[in-house]
Amino acid sequence: MDPLTQGLVGATAAQSGADKDKLRPAAFTGAISAMIADLDYYIHIPSDPLFNIEIHRQFSHSFIFIPVGALIASVLLWWLLRKYLSFKELYFYSILGYATAGLLDTFTSYGTQLFWPFLDTHFAWNLISVIDPIVTFGLILFIGFAFQKKEKKYVWIAGGWLSFFLLFGWIQHQRAESAAKSLADSRGHTIEKMVVKPTIANQLLWRVNYISDDKIYTDAVRTGLISGIDIYEGEYAPRIIIEEEFSGFEGTIMYKDLLRFKNLSENFLIRHPDQPEVIGDARYSMLPTELIPLWGVKTDTTQTENHLPFLYFRDASEEVRESFMNMLLRK
């Protein structure tokens, strides 16, 4: 999730294991420890753009790295907090905070390699958006009360607030998935693979992608708060099969990069409709009914021994925002 929410959840976890007189330093420790995990975002190899995408939410978010990450956080925080906490206490609160980083991100849609290096699987439960202002506001409020009043009851309320929205997200996800399967059935499609995930900053409007007969479909499902399902049918496009379309380039850096991007994109690969040389991730777009990818790699068959450029295609125009809000608000 976003760094602020990540820090707030880390603070909640650390405070849950702290005595009343240690709530404030515990909160600070947990918050910083949770956010440190996302420093992997800044690890780059300039000549290999995909490296940063692969490394993000990898080793630093895995279960096996929690003791190491917490130790790094403890060492960095020791000179600031040594007057308030022993190193043993500091390390304990750091572990509680750092442990939330990978788990919390797993509830979002991007995916986290929790069992690296034993598995390279990206776990993504798709229950909450990477940015959810309602969740974040509640955490700010209750953690703020706990910090100011030194009362642990607010810590449990903060945990309950987060748990409620994760449970609500699970219910909404199930409803959206059920509606999407019914839509596919009505089209006579056999689903080979499906991804259902919330759109930005809400748990009402969901993006559905599924693969059927080597085509990728995208639709939007609005689940509402309690009842009512609205479906906004979207686009479809041929799925790009790297092993077939680029078989003549096997063994080249370009081909290897395409396979890496295939793995990162869970094989939801399409061509950008306006830039056919770009292979994009069909799971992400500005609008849930469109297959204009948010990002992709640009192929150049005359430069097969160079790493592929990684490009972004964000369009936050007024027209796009209006279309999104119309679906979200059922207009």
mmCIF file of C-alpha atoms in Angstrom:
data_model
loop_
_atom_site.group_PDB
_atom_site.id
_atom_site.type_symbol
_atom_site.label_atom_id
_atom_site.label_comp_id
_atom_site.label_asym_id
_atom_site.label_seq_id
_atom_site.Cartn_x
_atom_site.Cartn_y
_atom_site.Cartn_z
ATOM 1 C CA MET A 1 0.000 0.000 0.000
ATOM 2 C CA ASP A 2 1.014 3.651 0.047
ATOM 3 C CA PRO A 3 3.833 4.509 2.496
ATOM 4 C CA LEU A 4 1.557 6.423 4.898
ATOM 5 C CA THR A 5 -0.883 3.543 5.348
ATOM 6 C CA GLN A 6 2.021 1.115 5.526
ATOM 7 C CA GLY A 7 3.517 3.130 8.365
ATOM 8 C CA LEU A 8 0.201 3.421 10.211
ATOM 9 C CA VAL A 9 -0.357 -0.332 10.102
ATOM 10 C CA GLY A 10 3.199 -0.903 11.288
ATOM 11 C CA ALA A 11 2.573 1.507 14.169
ATOM 12 C CA THR A 12 -0.631 -0.343 15.062
ATOM 13 C CA ALA A 13 1.164 -3.687 15.160
ATOM 14 C CA ALA A 14 4.024 -2.356 17.288
ATOM 15 C CA GLN A 15 1.700 -0.610 19.734
ATOM 16 C CA SER A 16 -0.305 -3.812 20.144
ATOM 17 C CA GLY A 17 2.738 -5.370 21.805
ATOM 18 C CA ALA A 18 3.727 -2.356 23.898
ATOM 19 C CA ASP A 19 2.968 -1.285 27.457
ATOM 20 C CA LYS A 20 1.070 1.951 27.965
ATOM 21 C CA ASP A 21 4.192 3.987 28.766
ATOM 22 C CA LYS A 22 5.936 2.732 25.595
ATOM 23 C CA LEU A 23 3.106 3.369 23.117
ATOM 24 C CA ARG A 24 4.700 6.444 21.555
ATOM 25 C CA PRO A 25 8.210 5.110 20.847
ATOM 26 C CA ALA A 26 6.676 1.788 19.807
ATOM 27 C CA ALA A 27 4.425 3.546 17.290
ATOM 28 C CA PHE A 28 7.348 5.464 15.803
ATOM 29 C CA THR A 29 9.457 2.306 15.621
ATOM 30 C CA GLY A 30 6.717 0.249 13.995
ATOM 31 C CA ALA A 31 5.902 2.943 11.450
ATOM 32 C CA ILE A 32 9.489 3.439 10.294
ATOM 33 C CA SER A 33 10.179 -0.314 10.233
ATOM 34 C CA ALA A 34 7.125 -0.985 8.055
ATOM 35 C CA MET A 35 8.063 1.735 5.582
ATOM 36 C CA ILE A 36 11.703 0.631 5.316
ATOM 37 C CA ALA A 37 10.607 -2.476 3.407
ATOM 38 C CA ASP A 38 9.537 -0.296 0.483
ATOM 39 C CA LEU A 39 13.033 1.118 0.027
ATOM 40 C CA ASP A 40 13.459 -1.701 -2.494
ATOM 41 C CA TYR A 41 11.581 0.612 -4.872
ATOM 42 C CA TYR A 42 14.788 2.611 -5.236
ATOM 43 C CA ILE A 43 16.979 -0.326 -6.260
ATOM 44 C CA HIS A 44 17.749 0.122 -9.941
ATOM 45 C CA ILE A 45 20.018 -1.175 -12.654
ATOM 46 C CA PRO A 46 19.893 1.627 -15.266
ATOM 47 C CA SER A 47 20.634 -0.732 -18.154
ATOM 48 C CA ASP A 48 17.910 -3.201 -17.109
ATOM 49 C CA PRO A 49 14.566 -1.446 -16.470
ATOM 50 C CA LEU A 50 12.725 -4.671 -15.566
ATOM 51 C CA PHE A 51 15.072 -5.335 -12.651
ATOM 52 C CA ASN A 52 13.368 -2.703 -10.496
ATOM 53 C CA ILE A 53 9.938 -4.161 -11.252
ATOM 54 C CA GLU A 54 11.131 -7.653 -10.327
ATOM 55 C CA ILE A 55 12.876 -6.600 -7.122
ATOM 56 C CA HIS A 56 9.980 -4.544 -5.744
ATOM 57 C CA ARG A 57 8.005 -6.525 -3.134
ATOM 58 C CA GLN A 58 10.489 -9.357 -3.425
ATOM 59 C CA PHE A 59 13.236 -10.108 -0.865
ATOM 60 C CA SER A 60 12.439 -7.134 1.386
ATOM 61 C CA HIS A 61 8.819 -8.286 1.741
ATOM 62 C CA SER A 62 9.434 -11.999 2.237
ATOM 63 C CA PHE A 63 8.890 -13.780 5.527
ATOM 64 C CA ILE A 64 12.495 -14.904 5.704
ATOM 65 C CA PHE A 65 13.770 -11.318 5.563
ATOM 66 C CA ILE A 66 11.673 -10.009 8.482
ATOM 67 C CA PRO A 67 14.377 -10.527 11.165
ATOM 68 C CA VAL A 68 16.988 -8.895 8.914
ATOM 69 C CA GLY A 69 14.787 -5.961 7.970
ATOM 70 C CA ALA A 70 13.847 -5.413 11.607
ATOM 71 C CA LEU A 71 17.519 -5.473 12.588
ATOM 72 C CA ILE A 72 18.329 -2.838 9.964
ATOM 73 C CA ALA A 73 15.485 -0.666 11.253
ATOM 74 C CA SER A 74 16.640 -1.126 14.856
ATOM 75 C CA VAL A 75 20.202 -0.091 14.057
ATOM 76 C CA LEU A 76 19.008 3.002 12.197
ATOM 77 C CA LEU A 77 16.620 4.001 14.995
ATOM 78 C CA TRP A 78 18.862 3.205 17.954
ATOM 79 C CA TRP A 79 20.528 6.628 18.187
ATOM 80 C CA LEU A 80 17.105 8.321 18.161
ATOM 81 C CA LEU A 81 15.281 6.075 20.625
ATOM 82 C CA ARG A 82 17.951 4.714 22.961
ATOM 83 C CA LYS A 83 16.727 7.034 25.722
ATOM 84 C CA TYR A 84 13.254 5.501 25.548
ATOM 85 C CA LEU A 85 13.774 1.859 24.587
ATOM 86 C CA SER A 86 16.338 -0.844 25.197
ATOM 87 C CA PHE A 87 17.733 -2.423 22.029
ATOM 88 C CA LYS A 88 15.773 -5.577 22.836
ATOM 89 C CA GLU A 89 12.526 -3.605 22.992
ATOM 90 C CA LEU A 90 13.441 -1.672 19.864
ATOM 91 C CA TYR A 91 14.091 -4.876 17.935
ATOM 92 C CA PHE A 92 10.833 -6.431 19.162
ATOM 93 C CA TYR A 93 8.752 -3.442 18.014
ATOM 94 C CA SER A 94 10.694 -3.356 14.747
ATOM 95 C CA ILE A 95 9.807 -6.982 14.057
ATOM 96 C CA LEU A 96 6.130 -6.307 14.747
ATOM 97 C CA GLY A 97 6.140 -3.320 12.399
ATOM 98 C CA TYR A 98 8.283 -4.827 9.655
ATOM 99 C CA ALA A 99 6.239 -8.040 9.589
ATOM 100 C CA THR A 100 3.183 -6.078 8.411
ATOM 101 C CA ALA A 101 4.868 -4.823 5.227
ATOM 102 C CA GLY A 102 4.649 -7.976 3.143
ATOM 103 C CA LEU A 103 1.335 -9.108 4.595
ATOM 104 C CA LEU A 104 -0.429 -5.796 4.028
ATOM 105 C CA ASP A 105 0.784 -5.559 0.438
ATOM 106 C CA THR A 106 -0.523 -9.062 -0.186
ATOM 107 C CA PHE A 107 -4.054 -7.771 0.377
ATOM 108 C CA THR A 108 -3.582 -5.407 -2.590
ATOM 109 C CA SER A 109 -3.446 -6.293 -6.284
ATOM 110 C CA TYR A 110 0.210 -5.968 -7.260
ATOM 111 C CA GLY A 111 1.447 -9.113 -5.574
ATOM 112 C CA THR A 112 4.119 -9.933 -2.995
ATOM 113 C CA GLN A 113 6.737 -12.689 -2.985
ATOM 114 C CA LEU A 114 6.120 -13.798 0.593
ATOM 115 C CA PHE A 115 8.108 -17.031 0.261
ATOM 116 C CA TRP A 116 11.131 -15.737 -1.658
ATOM 117 C CA PRO A 117 13.675 -17.280 -2.322
ATOM 118 C CA PHE A 118 11.867 -20.631 -2.099
ATOM 119 C CA LEU A 119 9.012 -19.529 -4.380
ATOM 120 C CA ASP A 120 8.853 -16.703 -6.900
ATOM 121 C CA THR A 121 5.029 -16.684 -6.769
ATOM 122 C CA HIS A 122 3.397 -13.260 -6.386
ATOM 123 C CA PHE A 123 0.621 -13.550 -3.816
ATOM 124 C CA ALA A 124 -2.154 -10.997 -4.329
ATOM 125 C CA TRP A 125 -5.530 -11.326 -2.624
ATOM 126 C CA ASN A 126 -6.993 -8.231 -4.326
ATOM 127 C CA LEU A 127 -9.132 -7.076 -1.415
ATOM 128 C CA ILE A 128 -8.133 -3.436 -1.130
ATOM 129 C CA SER A 129 -6.696 -0.743 -3.358
ATOM 130 C CA VAL A 130 -3.079 0.334 -2.931
ATOM 131 C CA ILE A 131 -4.551 3.714 -1.974
ATOM 132 C CA ASP A 132 -7.746 3.806 0.084
ATOM 133 C CA PRO A 133 -8.346 7.169 1.777
ATOM 134 C CA ILE A 134 -11.177 5.914 4.026
ATOM 135 C CA VAL A 135 -8.997 3.192 5.517
ATOM 136 C CA THR A 136 -6.061 5.570 5.887
ATOM 137 C CA PHE A 137 -8.153 8.308 7.524
ATOM 138 C CA GLY A 138 -9.494 5.915 10.163
ATOM 139 C CA LEU A 139 -5.999 4.665 10.967
ATOM 140 C CA ILE A 140 -4.707 8.231 11.303
ATOM 141 C CA LEU A 141 -7.555 9.054 13.664
ATOM 142 C CA PHE A 142 -7.251 6.049 15.985
ATOM 143 C CA ILE A 143 -3.466 5.818 16.004
ATOM 144 C CA GLY A 144 -3.403 9.540 16.688
ATOM 145 C CA PHE A 145 -5.656 9.063 19.708
ATOM 146 C CA ALA A 146 -3.502 6.194 20.973
ATOM 147 C CA PHE A 147 -0.369 8.295 20.524
ATOM 148 C CA GLN A 148 -1.809 11.378 22.222
ATOM 149 C CA LYS A 149 -3.765 9.779 25.059
ATOM 150 C CA LYS A 150 -1.496 6.761 25.594
ATOM 151 C CA GLU A 151 -4.526 4.493 25.712
ATOM 152 C CA LYS A 152 -4.216 1.085 24.135
ATOM 153 C CA LYS A 153 -7.930 0.706 23.405
ATOM 154 C CA TYR A 154 -7.478 2.952 20.376
ATOM 155 C CA VAL A 155 -4.841 0.562 19.041
ATOM 156 C CA TRP A 156 -7.395 -2.258 19.062
ATOM 157 C CA ILE A 157 -9.960 0.014 17.414
ATOM 158 C CA ALA A 158 -7.443 0.812 14.668
ATOM 159 C CA GLY A 159 -6.840 -2.905 14.140
ATOM 160 C CA GLY A 160 -10.579 -3.520 14.040
ATOM 161 C CA TRP A 161 -11.014 -0.695 11.508
ATOM 162 C CA LEU A 162 -8.477 -2.268 9.141
ATOM 163 C CA SER A 163 -9.872 -5.774 9.670
ATOM 164 C CA PHE A 164 -13.390 -4.570 8.861
ATOM 165 C CA PHE A 165 -12.337 -3.178 5.486
ATOM 166 C CA LEU A 166 -10.338 -6.288 4.637
ATOM 167 C CA LEU A 167 -13.385 -8.437 5.426
ATOM 168 C CA PHE A 168 -15.620 -6.074 3.472
ATOM 169 C CA GLY A 169 -13.180 -6.271 0.563
ATOM 170 C CA TRP A 170 -13.317 -10.065 0.640
ATOM 171 C CA ILE A 171 -17.119 -10.024 0.499
ATOM 172 C CA GLN A 172 -17.125 -7.488 -2.331
ATOM 173 C CA HIS A 173 -14.474 -9.480 -4.205
ATOM 174 C CA GLN A 174 -16.604 -12.622 -4.006
ATOM 175 C CA ARG A 175 -19.639 -10.740 -5.291
ATOM 176 C CA ALA A 176 -17.681 -9.209 -8.173
ATOM 177 C CA GLU A 177 -16.131 -12.542 -9.105
ATOM 178 C CA SER A 178 -19.513 -14.280 -9.095
ATOM 179 C CA ALA A 179 -20.987 -11.588 -11.359
ATOM 180 C CA ALA A 180 -17.993 -11.821 -13.707
ATOM 181 C CA LYS A 181 -18.322 -15.595 -14.005
ATOM 182 C CA SER A 182 -22.014 -15.231 -14.830
ATOM 183 C CA LEU A 183 -21.141 -12.661 -17.502
ATOM 184 C CA ALA A 184 -18.576 -15.003 -19.045
ATOM 185 C CA ASP A 185 -21.107 -17.845 -19.003
ATOM 186 C CA SER A 186 -23.651 -15.654 -20.787
ATOM 187 C CA ARG A 187 -21.069 -15.079 -23.510
ATOM 188 C CA GLY A 188 -20.379 -18.783 -23.829
ATOM 189 C CA HIS A 189 -16.808 -18.337 -22.649
ATOM 190 C CA THR A 190 -14.690 -20.872 -20.807
ATOM 191 C CA ILE A 191 -12.488 -18.991 -18.366
ATOM 192 C CA GLU A 192 -8.869 -20.108 -18.429
ATOM 193 C CA LYS A 193 -7.688 -17.524 -15.910
ATOM 194 C CA MET A 194 -9.352 -14.621 -14.114
ATOM 195 C CA VAL A 195 -8.223 -11.645 -12.053
ATOM 196 C CA VAL A 196 -10.684 -9.524 -10.064
ATOM 197 C CA LYS A 197 -9.341 -6.467 -8.284
ATOM 198 C CA PRO A 198 -10.597 -3.175 -6.856
ATOM 199 C CA THR A 199 -10.116 0.027 -8.776
ATOM 200 C CA ILE A 200 -8.260 2.921 -7.212
ATOM 201 C CA ALA A 201 -9.361 4.228 -3.800
ATOM 202 C CA ASN A 202 -12.575 2.217 -3.384
ATOM 203 C CA GLN A 203 -14.126 -1.209 -2.861
ATOM 204 C CA LEU A 204 -17.240 -0.612 -4.958
ATOM 205 C CA LEU A 205 -15.980 -0.650 -8.548
ATOM 206 C CA TRP A 206 -13.979 -3.711 -9.581
ATOM 207 C CA ARG A 207 -11.924 -4.489 -12.664
ATOM 208 C CA VAL A 208 -12.290 -7.989 -14.093
ATOM 209 C CA ASN A 209 -9.860 -9.543 -16.565
ATOM 210 C CA TYR A 210 -10.162 -13.059 -17.856
ATOM 211 C CA ILE A 211 -8.601 -15.153 -20.593
ATOM 212 C CA SER A 212 -10.772 -17.237 -22.913
ATOM 213 C CA ASP A 213 -9.786 -18.766 -26.254
ATOM 214 C CA ASP A 214 -6.526 -16.754 -26.347
ATOM 215 C CA LYS A 215 -8.370 -13.472 -25.900
ATOM 216 C CA ILE A 216 -8.251 -11.165 -22.906
ATOM 217 C CA TYR A 217 -11.484 -9.537 -21.790
ATOM 218 C CA THR A 218 -11.953 -6.647 -19.402
ATOM 219 C CA ASP A 219 -15.160 -5.526 -17.719
ATOM 220 C CA ALA A 220 -16.149 -3.397 -14.742
ATOM 221 C CA VAL A 221 -18.406 -4.658 -11.956
ATOM 222 C CA ARG A 222 -19.935 -2.249 -9.450
ATOM 223 C CA THR A 223 -20.964 -4.191 -6.378
ATOM 224 C CA GLY A 224 -22.521 -1.429 -4.298
ATOM 225 C CA LEU A 225 -22.427 -1.354 -0.505
ATOM 226 C CA ILE A 226 -24.975 -4.059 0.332
ATOM 227 C CA SER A 227 -26.958 -5.051 -2.733
ATOM 228 C CA GLY A 228 -27.178 -4.348 -6.421
ATOM 229 C CA ILE A 229 -24.724 -5.376 -9.136
ATOM 230 C CA ASP A 230 -23.980 -3.238 -12.173
ATOM 231 C CA ILE A 231 -21.877 -4.550 -15.035
ATOM 232 C CA TYR A 232 -20.122 -2.303 -17.528
ATOM 233 C CA GLU A 233 -18.980 -4.427 -20.434
ATOM 234 C CA GLY A 234 -15.572 -3.544 -21.751
ATOM 235 C CA GLU A 235 -13.103 -4.444 -24.457
ATOM 236 C CA TYR A 236 -11.234 -7.535 -25.546
ATOM 237 C CA ALA A 237 -7.988 -8.108 -27.398
ATOM 238 C CA PRO A 238 -5.888 -11.051 -28.599
ATOM 239 C CA ARG A 239 -3.513 -12.386 -25.969
ATOM 240 C CA ILE A 240 0.132 -12.145 -26.932
ATOM 241 C CA ILE A 241 1.873 -15.516 -26.724
ATOM 242 C CA ILE A 242 5.566 -14.722 -26.497
ATOM 243 C CA GLU A 243 6.737 -18.240 -27.334
ATOM 244 C CA GLU A 244 4.827 -18.110 -30.639
ATOM 245 C CA GLU A 245 5.085 -14.506 -31.806
ATOM 246 C CA PHE A 246 8.745 -14.078 -30.912
ATOM 247 C CA SER A 247 10.000 -17.640 -31.420
ATOM 248 C CA GLY A 248 12.529 -16.443 -33.995
ATOM 249 C CA PHE A 249 14.333 -14.408 -31.332
ATOM 250 C CA GLU A 250 14.738 -17.158 -28.739
ATOM 251 C CA GLY A 251 17.954 -16.768 -26.789
ATOM 252 C CA THR A 252 18.203 -13.008 -27.251
ATOM 253 C CA ILE A 253 18.031 -10.495 -24.404
ATOM 254 C CA MET A 254 14.804 -9.140 -25.895
ATOM 255 C CA TYR A 255 13.196 -12.596 -25.775
ATOM 256 C CA LYS A 256 14.351 -13.226 -22.209
ATOM 257 C CA ASP A 257 12.989 -9.831 -21.148
ATOM 258 C CA LEU A 258 9.635 -10.641 -22.730
ATOM 259 C CA LEU A 259 9.468 -13.870 -20.732
ATOM 260 C CA ARG A 260 10.334 -11.933 -17.565
ATOM 261 C CA PHE A 261 7.548 -9.450 -18.295
ATOM 262 C CA LYS A 262 5.174 -12.335 -19.025
ATOM 263 C CA ASN A 263 5.879 -13.714 -15.562
ATOM 264 C CA LEU A 264 5.388 -10.314 -13.923
ATOM 265 C CA SER A 265 2.098 -9.834 -15.785
ATOM 266 C CA GLU A 266 0.715 -13.322 -15.080
ATOM 267 C CA ASN A 267 0.563 -13.860 -18.846
ATOM 268 C CA PHE A 268 -2.065 -11.115 -19.333
ATOM 269 C CA LEU A 269 -0.210 -9.639 -22.304
ATOM 270 C CA ILE A 270 -1.677 -7.483 -25.068
ATOM 271 C CA ARG A 271 -0.415 -5.016 -27.625
ATOM 272 C CA HIS A 272 -0.978 -1.346 -26.903
ATOM 273 C CA PRO A 273 -3.828 -0.358 -29.275
ATOM 274 C CA ASP A 274 -2.026 2.801 -30.407
ATOM 275 C CA GLN A 275 1.561 1.526 -30.199
ATOM 276 C CA PRO A 276 1.738 -2.037 -31.560
ATOM 277 C CA GLU A 277 5.428 -2.347 -30.715
ATOM 278 C CA VAL A 278 4.504 -2.087 -27.022
ATOM 279 C CA ILE A 279 3.541 -5.243 -25.132
ATOM 280 C CA GLY A 280 1.419 -4.216 -22.151
ATOM 281 C CA ASP A 281 0.022 -5.671 -18.935
ATOM 282 C CA ALA A 282 -3.714 -6.019 -19.555
ATOM 283 C CA ARG A 283 -4.556 -6.157 -15.836
ATOM 284 C CA TYR A 284 -4.022 -2.421 -15.319
ATOM 285 C CA SER A 285 -5.582 0.537 -17.111
ATOM 286 C CA MET A 286 -6.941 3.956 -16.202
ATOM 287 C CA LEU A 287 -10.475 2.713 -16.848
ATOM 288 C CA PRO A 288 -11.634 -0.800 -15.884
ATOM 289 C CA THR A 289 -13.471 -1.208 -19.192
ATOM 290 C CA GLU A 290 -10.443 -0.410 -21.367
ATOM 291 C CA LEU A 291 -7.400 -2.360 -22.512
ATOM 292 C CA ILE A 292 -5.007 0.538 -22.799
ATOM 293 C CA PRO A 293 -2.259 -0.707 -20.465
ATOM 294 C CA LEU A 294 -0.822 1.484 -17.742
ATOM 295 C CA TRP A 295 2.628 0.117 -18.512
ATOM 296 C CA GLY A 296 4.483 -2.142 -20.873
ATOM 297 C CA VAL A 297 7.756 -2.930 -22.636
ATOM 298 C CA LYS A 298 8.702 -1.645 -26.046
ATOM 299 C CA THR A 299 10.036 -4.203 -28.496
ATOM 300 C CA ASP A 300 12.548 -3.432 -31.227
ATOM 301 C CA THR A 301 13.519 -6.407 -33.363
ATOM 302 C CA THR A 302 16.560 -4.495 -34.655
ATOM 303 C CA GLN A 303 17.986 -4.172 -31.120
ATOM 304 C CA THR A 304 17.500 -7.682 -29.763
ATOM 305 C CA GLU A 305 20.584 -7.660 -27.528
ATOM 306 C CA ASN A 306 19.452 -4.624 -25.544
ATOM 307 C CA HIS A 307 17.161 -4.742 -22.528
ATOM 308 C CA LEU A 308 13.605 -3.625 -23.239
ATOM 309 C CA PRO A 309 12.527 -0.117 -22.174
ATOM 310 C CA PHE A 310 9.763 -0.065 -19.571
ATOM 311 C CA LEU A 311 7.158 2.607 -20.351
ATOM 312 C CA TYR A 312 4.182 4.110 -18.530
ATOM 313 C CA PHE A 313 0.936 5.262 -20.159
ATOM 314 C CA ARG A 314 -1.063 7.247 -17.627
ATOM 315 C CA ASP A 315 -3.960 9.368 -18.867
ATOM 316 C CA ALA A 316 -5.653 11.340 -16.099
ATOM 317 C CA SER A 317 -7.584 13.596 -18.443
ATOM 318 C CA GLU A 318 -10.922 15.066 -17.482
ATOM 319 C CA GLU A 319 -12.695 12.677 -19.838
ATOM 320 C CA VAL A 320 -11.105 9.653 -18.180
ATOM 321 C CA ARG A 321 -11.862 10.935 -14.676
ATOM 322 C CA GLU A 322 -15.475 11.642 -15.611
ATOM 323 C CA SER A 323 -15.945 8.163 -17.109
ATOM 324 C CA PHE A 324 -14.494 6.564 -14.008
ATOM 325 C CA MET A 325 -16.684 8.585 -11.633
ATOM 326 C CA ASN A 326 -19.794 7.823 -13.681
ATOM 327 C CA MET A 327 -19.214 4.102 -13.175
ATOM 328 C CA LEU A 328 -18.241 4.479 -9.528
ATOM 329 C CA LEU A 329 -21.294 6.619 -8.687
ATOM 330 C CA ARG A 330 -23.662 4.662 -10.970
ATOM 331 C CA LYS A 331 -24.539 7.669 -13.122
#
